[in-house]
PDB file of C-alpha atoms in Angstrom:
ATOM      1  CA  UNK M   1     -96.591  10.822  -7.975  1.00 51.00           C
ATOM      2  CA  UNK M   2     -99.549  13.241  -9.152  1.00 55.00           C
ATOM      3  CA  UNK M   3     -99.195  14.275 -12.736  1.00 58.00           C
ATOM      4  CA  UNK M   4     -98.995  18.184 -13.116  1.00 57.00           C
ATOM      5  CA  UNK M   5    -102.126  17.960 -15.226  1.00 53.00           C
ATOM      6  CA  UNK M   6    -103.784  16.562 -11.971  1.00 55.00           C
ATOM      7  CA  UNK M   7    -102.653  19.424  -9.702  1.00 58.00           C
ATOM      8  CA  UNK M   8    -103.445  22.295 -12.487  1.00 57.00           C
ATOM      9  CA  UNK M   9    -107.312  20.705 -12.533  1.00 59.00           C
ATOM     10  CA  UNK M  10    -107.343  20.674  -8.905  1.00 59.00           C
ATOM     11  CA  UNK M  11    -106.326  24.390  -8.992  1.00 55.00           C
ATOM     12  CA  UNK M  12    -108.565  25.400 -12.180  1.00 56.00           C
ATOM     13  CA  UNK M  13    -111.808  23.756 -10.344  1.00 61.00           C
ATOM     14  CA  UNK M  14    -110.834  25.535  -7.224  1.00 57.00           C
ATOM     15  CA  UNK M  15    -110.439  29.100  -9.071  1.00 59.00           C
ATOM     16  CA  UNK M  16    -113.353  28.592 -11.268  1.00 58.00           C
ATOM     17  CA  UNK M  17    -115.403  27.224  -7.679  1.00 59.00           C
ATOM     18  CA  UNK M  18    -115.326  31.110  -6.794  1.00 56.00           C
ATOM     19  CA  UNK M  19    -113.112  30.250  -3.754  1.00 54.00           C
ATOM     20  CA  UNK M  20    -111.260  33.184  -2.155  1.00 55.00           C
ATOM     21  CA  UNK M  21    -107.392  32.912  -3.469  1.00 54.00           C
ATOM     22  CA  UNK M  22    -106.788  33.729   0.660  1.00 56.00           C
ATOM     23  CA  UNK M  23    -106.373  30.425   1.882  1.00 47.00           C
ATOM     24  CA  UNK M  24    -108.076  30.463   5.191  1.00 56.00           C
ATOM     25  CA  UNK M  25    -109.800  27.153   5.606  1.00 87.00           C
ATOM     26  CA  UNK M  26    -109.680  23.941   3.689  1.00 94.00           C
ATOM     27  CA  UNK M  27    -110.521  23.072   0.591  1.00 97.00           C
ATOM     28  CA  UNK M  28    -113.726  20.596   0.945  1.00 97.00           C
ATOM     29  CA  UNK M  29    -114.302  17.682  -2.174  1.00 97.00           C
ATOM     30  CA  UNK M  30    -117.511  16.249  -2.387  1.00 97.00           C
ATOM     31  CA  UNK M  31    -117.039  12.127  -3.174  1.00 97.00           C
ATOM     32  CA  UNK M  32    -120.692  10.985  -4.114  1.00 97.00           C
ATOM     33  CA  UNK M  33    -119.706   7.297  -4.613  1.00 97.00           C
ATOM     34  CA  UNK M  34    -121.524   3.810  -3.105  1.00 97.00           C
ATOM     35  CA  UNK M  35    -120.356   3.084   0.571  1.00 97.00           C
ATOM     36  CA  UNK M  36    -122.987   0.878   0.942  1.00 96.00           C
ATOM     37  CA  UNK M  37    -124.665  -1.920  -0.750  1.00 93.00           C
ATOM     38  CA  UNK M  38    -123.505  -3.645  -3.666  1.00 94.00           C
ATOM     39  CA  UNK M  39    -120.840  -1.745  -5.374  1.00 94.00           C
ATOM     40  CA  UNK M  40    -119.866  -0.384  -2.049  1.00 95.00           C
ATOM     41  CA  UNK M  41    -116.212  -1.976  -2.545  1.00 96.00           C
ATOM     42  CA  UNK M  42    -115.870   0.398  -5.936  1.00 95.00           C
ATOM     43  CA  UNK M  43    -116.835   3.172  -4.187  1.00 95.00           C
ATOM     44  CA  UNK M  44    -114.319   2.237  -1.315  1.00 96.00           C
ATOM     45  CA  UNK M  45    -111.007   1.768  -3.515  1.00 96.00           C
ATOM     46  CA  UNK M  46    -111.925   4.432  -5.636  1.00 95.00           C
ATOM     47  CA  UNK M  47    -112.054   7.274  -2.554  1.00 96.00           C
ATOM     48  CA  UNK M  48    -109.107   5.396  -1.447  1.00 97.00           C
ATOM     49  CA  UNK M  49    -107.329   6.155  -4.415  1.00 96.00           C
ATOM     50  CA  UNK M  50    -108.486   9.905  -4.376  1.00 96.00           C
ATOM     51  CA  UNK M  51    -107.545  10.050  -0.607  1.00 97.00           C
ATOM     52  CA  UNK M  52    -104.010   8.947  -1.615  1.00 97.00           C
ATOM     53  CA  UNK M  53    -103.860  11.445  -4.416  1.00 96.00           C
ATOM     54  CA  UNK M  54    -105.131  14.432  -1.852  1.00 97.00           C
ATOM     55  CA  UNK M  55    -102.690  13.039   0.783  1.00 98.00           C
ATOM     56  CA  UNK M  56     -99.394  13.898  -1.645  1.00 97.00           C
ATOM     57  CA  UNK M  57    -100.903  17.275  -2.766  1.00 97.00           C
ATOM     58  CA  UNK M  58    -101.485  18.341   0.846  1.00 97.00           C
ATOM     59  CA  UNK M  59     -98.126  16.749   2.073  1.00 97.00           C
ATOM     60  CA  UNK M  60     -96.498  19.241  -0.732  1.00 96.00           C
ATOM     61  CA  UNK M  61     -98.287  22.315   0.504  1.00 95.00           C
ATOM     62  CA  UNK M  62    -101.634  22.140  -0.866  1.00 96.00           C
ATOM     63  CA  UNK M  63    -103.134  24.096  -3.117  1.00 94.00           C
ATOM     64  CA  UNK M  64    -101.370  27.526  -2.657  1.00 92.00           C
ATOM     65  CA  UNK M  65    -101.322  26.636   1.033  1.00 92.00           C
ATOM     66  CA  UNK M  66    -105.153  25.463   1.577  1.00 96.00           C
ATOM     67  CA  UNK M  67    -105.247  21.903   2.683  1.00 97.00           C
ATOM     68  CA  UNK M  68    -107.862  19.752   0.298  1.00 97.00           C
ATOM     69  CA  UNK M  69    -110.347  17.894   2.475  1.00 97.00           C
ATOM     70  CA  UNK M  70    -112.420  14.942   1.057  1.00 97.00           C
ATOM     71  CA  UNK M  71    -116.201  14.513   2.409  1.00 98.00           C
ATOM     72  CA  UNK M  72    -117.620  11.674   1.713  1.00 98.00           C
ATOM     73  CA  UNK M  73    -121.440  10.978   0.465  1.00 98.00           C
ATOM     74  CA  UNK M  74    -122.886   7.741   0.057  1.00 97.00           C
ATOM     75  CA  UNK M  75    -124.902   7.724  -3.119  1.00 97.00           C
ATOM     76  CA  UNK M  76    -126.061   3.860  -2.392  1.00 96.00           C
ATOM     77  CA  UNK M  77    -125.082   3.610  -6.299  1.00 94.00           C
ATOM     78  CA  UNK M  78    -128.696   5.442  -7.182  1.00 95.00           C
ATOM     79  CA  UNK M  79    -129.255   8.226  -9.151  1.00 95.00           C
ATOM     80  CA  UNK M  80    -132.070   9.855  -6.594  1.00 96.00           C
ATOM     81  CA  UNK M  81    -129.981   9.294  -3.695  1.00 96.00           C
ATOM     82  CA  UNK M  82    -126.981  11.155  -5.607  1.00 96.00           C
ATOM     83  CA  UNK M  83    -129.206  14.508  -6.325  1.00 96.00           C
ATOM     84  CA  UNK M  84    -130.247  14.406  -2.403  1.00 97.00           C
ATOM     85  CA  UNK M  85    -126.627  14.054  -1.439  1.00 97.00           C
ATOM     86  CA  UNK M  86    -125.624  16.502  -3.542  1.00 96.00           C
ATOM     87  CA  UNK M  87    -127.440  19.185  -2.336  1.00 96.00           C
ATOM     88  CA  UNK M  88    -126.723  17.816   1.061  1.00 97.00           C
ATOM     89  CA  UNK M  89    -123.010  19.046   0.069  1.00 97.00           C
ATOM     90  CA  UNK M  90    -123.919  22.206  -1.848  1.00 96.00           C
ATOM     91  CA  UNK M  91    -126.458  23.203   1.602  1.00 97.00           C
ATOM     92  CA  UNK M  92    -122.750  22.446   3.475  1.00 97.00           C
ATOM     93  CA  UNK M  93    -121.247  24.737   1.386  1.00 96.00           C
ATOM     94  CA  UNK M  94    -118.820  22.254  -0.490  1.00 96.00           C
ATOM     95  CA  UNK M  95    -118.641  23.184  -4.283  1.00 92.00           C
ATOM     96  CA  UNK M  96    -116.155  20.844  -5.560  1.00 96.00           C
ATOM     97  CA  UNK M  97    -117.949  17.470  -6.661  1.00 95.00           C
ATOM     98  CA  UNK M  98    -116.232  14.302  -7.767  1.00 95.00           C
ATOM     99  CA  UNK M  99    -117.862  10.835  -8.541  1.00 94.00           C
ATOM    100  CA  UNK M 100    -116.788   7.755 -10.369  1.00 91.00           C
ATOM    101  CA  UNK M 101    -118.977   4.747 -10.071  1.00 92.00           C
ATOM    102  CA  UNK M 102    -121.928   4.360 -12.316  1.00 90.00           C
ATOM    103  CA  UNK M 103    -122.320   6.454 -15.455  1.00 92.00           C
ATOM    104  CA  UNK M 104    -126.301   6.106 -14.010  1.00 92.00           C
ATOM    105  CA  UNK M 105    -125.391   8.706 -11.563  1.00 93.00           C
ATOM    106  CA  UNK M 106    -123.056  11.033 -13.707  1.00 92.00           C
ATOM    107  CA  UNK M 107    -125.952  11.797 -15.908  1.00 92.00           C
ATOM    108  CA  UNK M 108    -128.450  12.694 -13.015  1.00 92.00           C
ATOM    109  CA  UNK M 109    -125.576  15.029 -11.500  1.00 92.00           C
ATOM    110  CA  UNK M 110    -124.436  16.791 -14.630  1.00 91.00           C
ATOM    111  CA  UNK M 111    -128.754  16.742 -15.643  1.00 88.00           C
ATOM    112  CA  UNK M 112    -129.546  18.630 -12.537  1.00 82.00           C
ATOM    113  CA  UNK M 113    -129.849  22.338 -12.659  1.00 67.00           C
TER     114      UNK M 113
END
């Protein structure tokens, strides 16, 4: 079960994203984690885990009726890879971002301007 915390940040990151509050299409997450190489595992479970917590939200409705969507990005667990993939998502219009493997790559996301 998905805290309520959980579902208002989904909802608060979606609002503050600038998406229409007209649900016509789904709700796209960017997952810039290693699906590759060495900590390709981590990357695995970890959009696994995201997948399942997606799954309930959207099996409950969604977010006021848009379905979320997860895209995934391999980052190969570097930094420069990360920034390209990123604005692979941002040029496919996706402006909800998640990663969690490598602290390495959450400072060259949240550095870039």
């Amino acid at each position: 079960m998905i805290p309520n915390f959980c579902r208002a940040a989904v909802v608060l990151a979606w609002a503050s994203a600038g998406v229409s509050m007209a649900p016509a299409e789904n709700i796209r997450i960017a997952v810039i984690d290693p699906f590759s190489g060495p900590a390709a595992l981590q990357g695995e479970m970890g959009s696994r885990h995201t997948q399942m917590a997606v799954d309930e939200i959207n099996a409950r409705g969604g977010v006021l009726g848009a379905m979320l969507e997860l895209v995934l990005f391999d980052n190969k667990s570097s930094p420069q890879e990360s920034l390209v993939v990123l604005k692979q998502a941002i040029d496919q219009n996706i402006r909800l971002i998640t990663q969690g493997v490598g602290s390495h790559v959450a400072h060259a996301l949240t550095d870039m301007r």
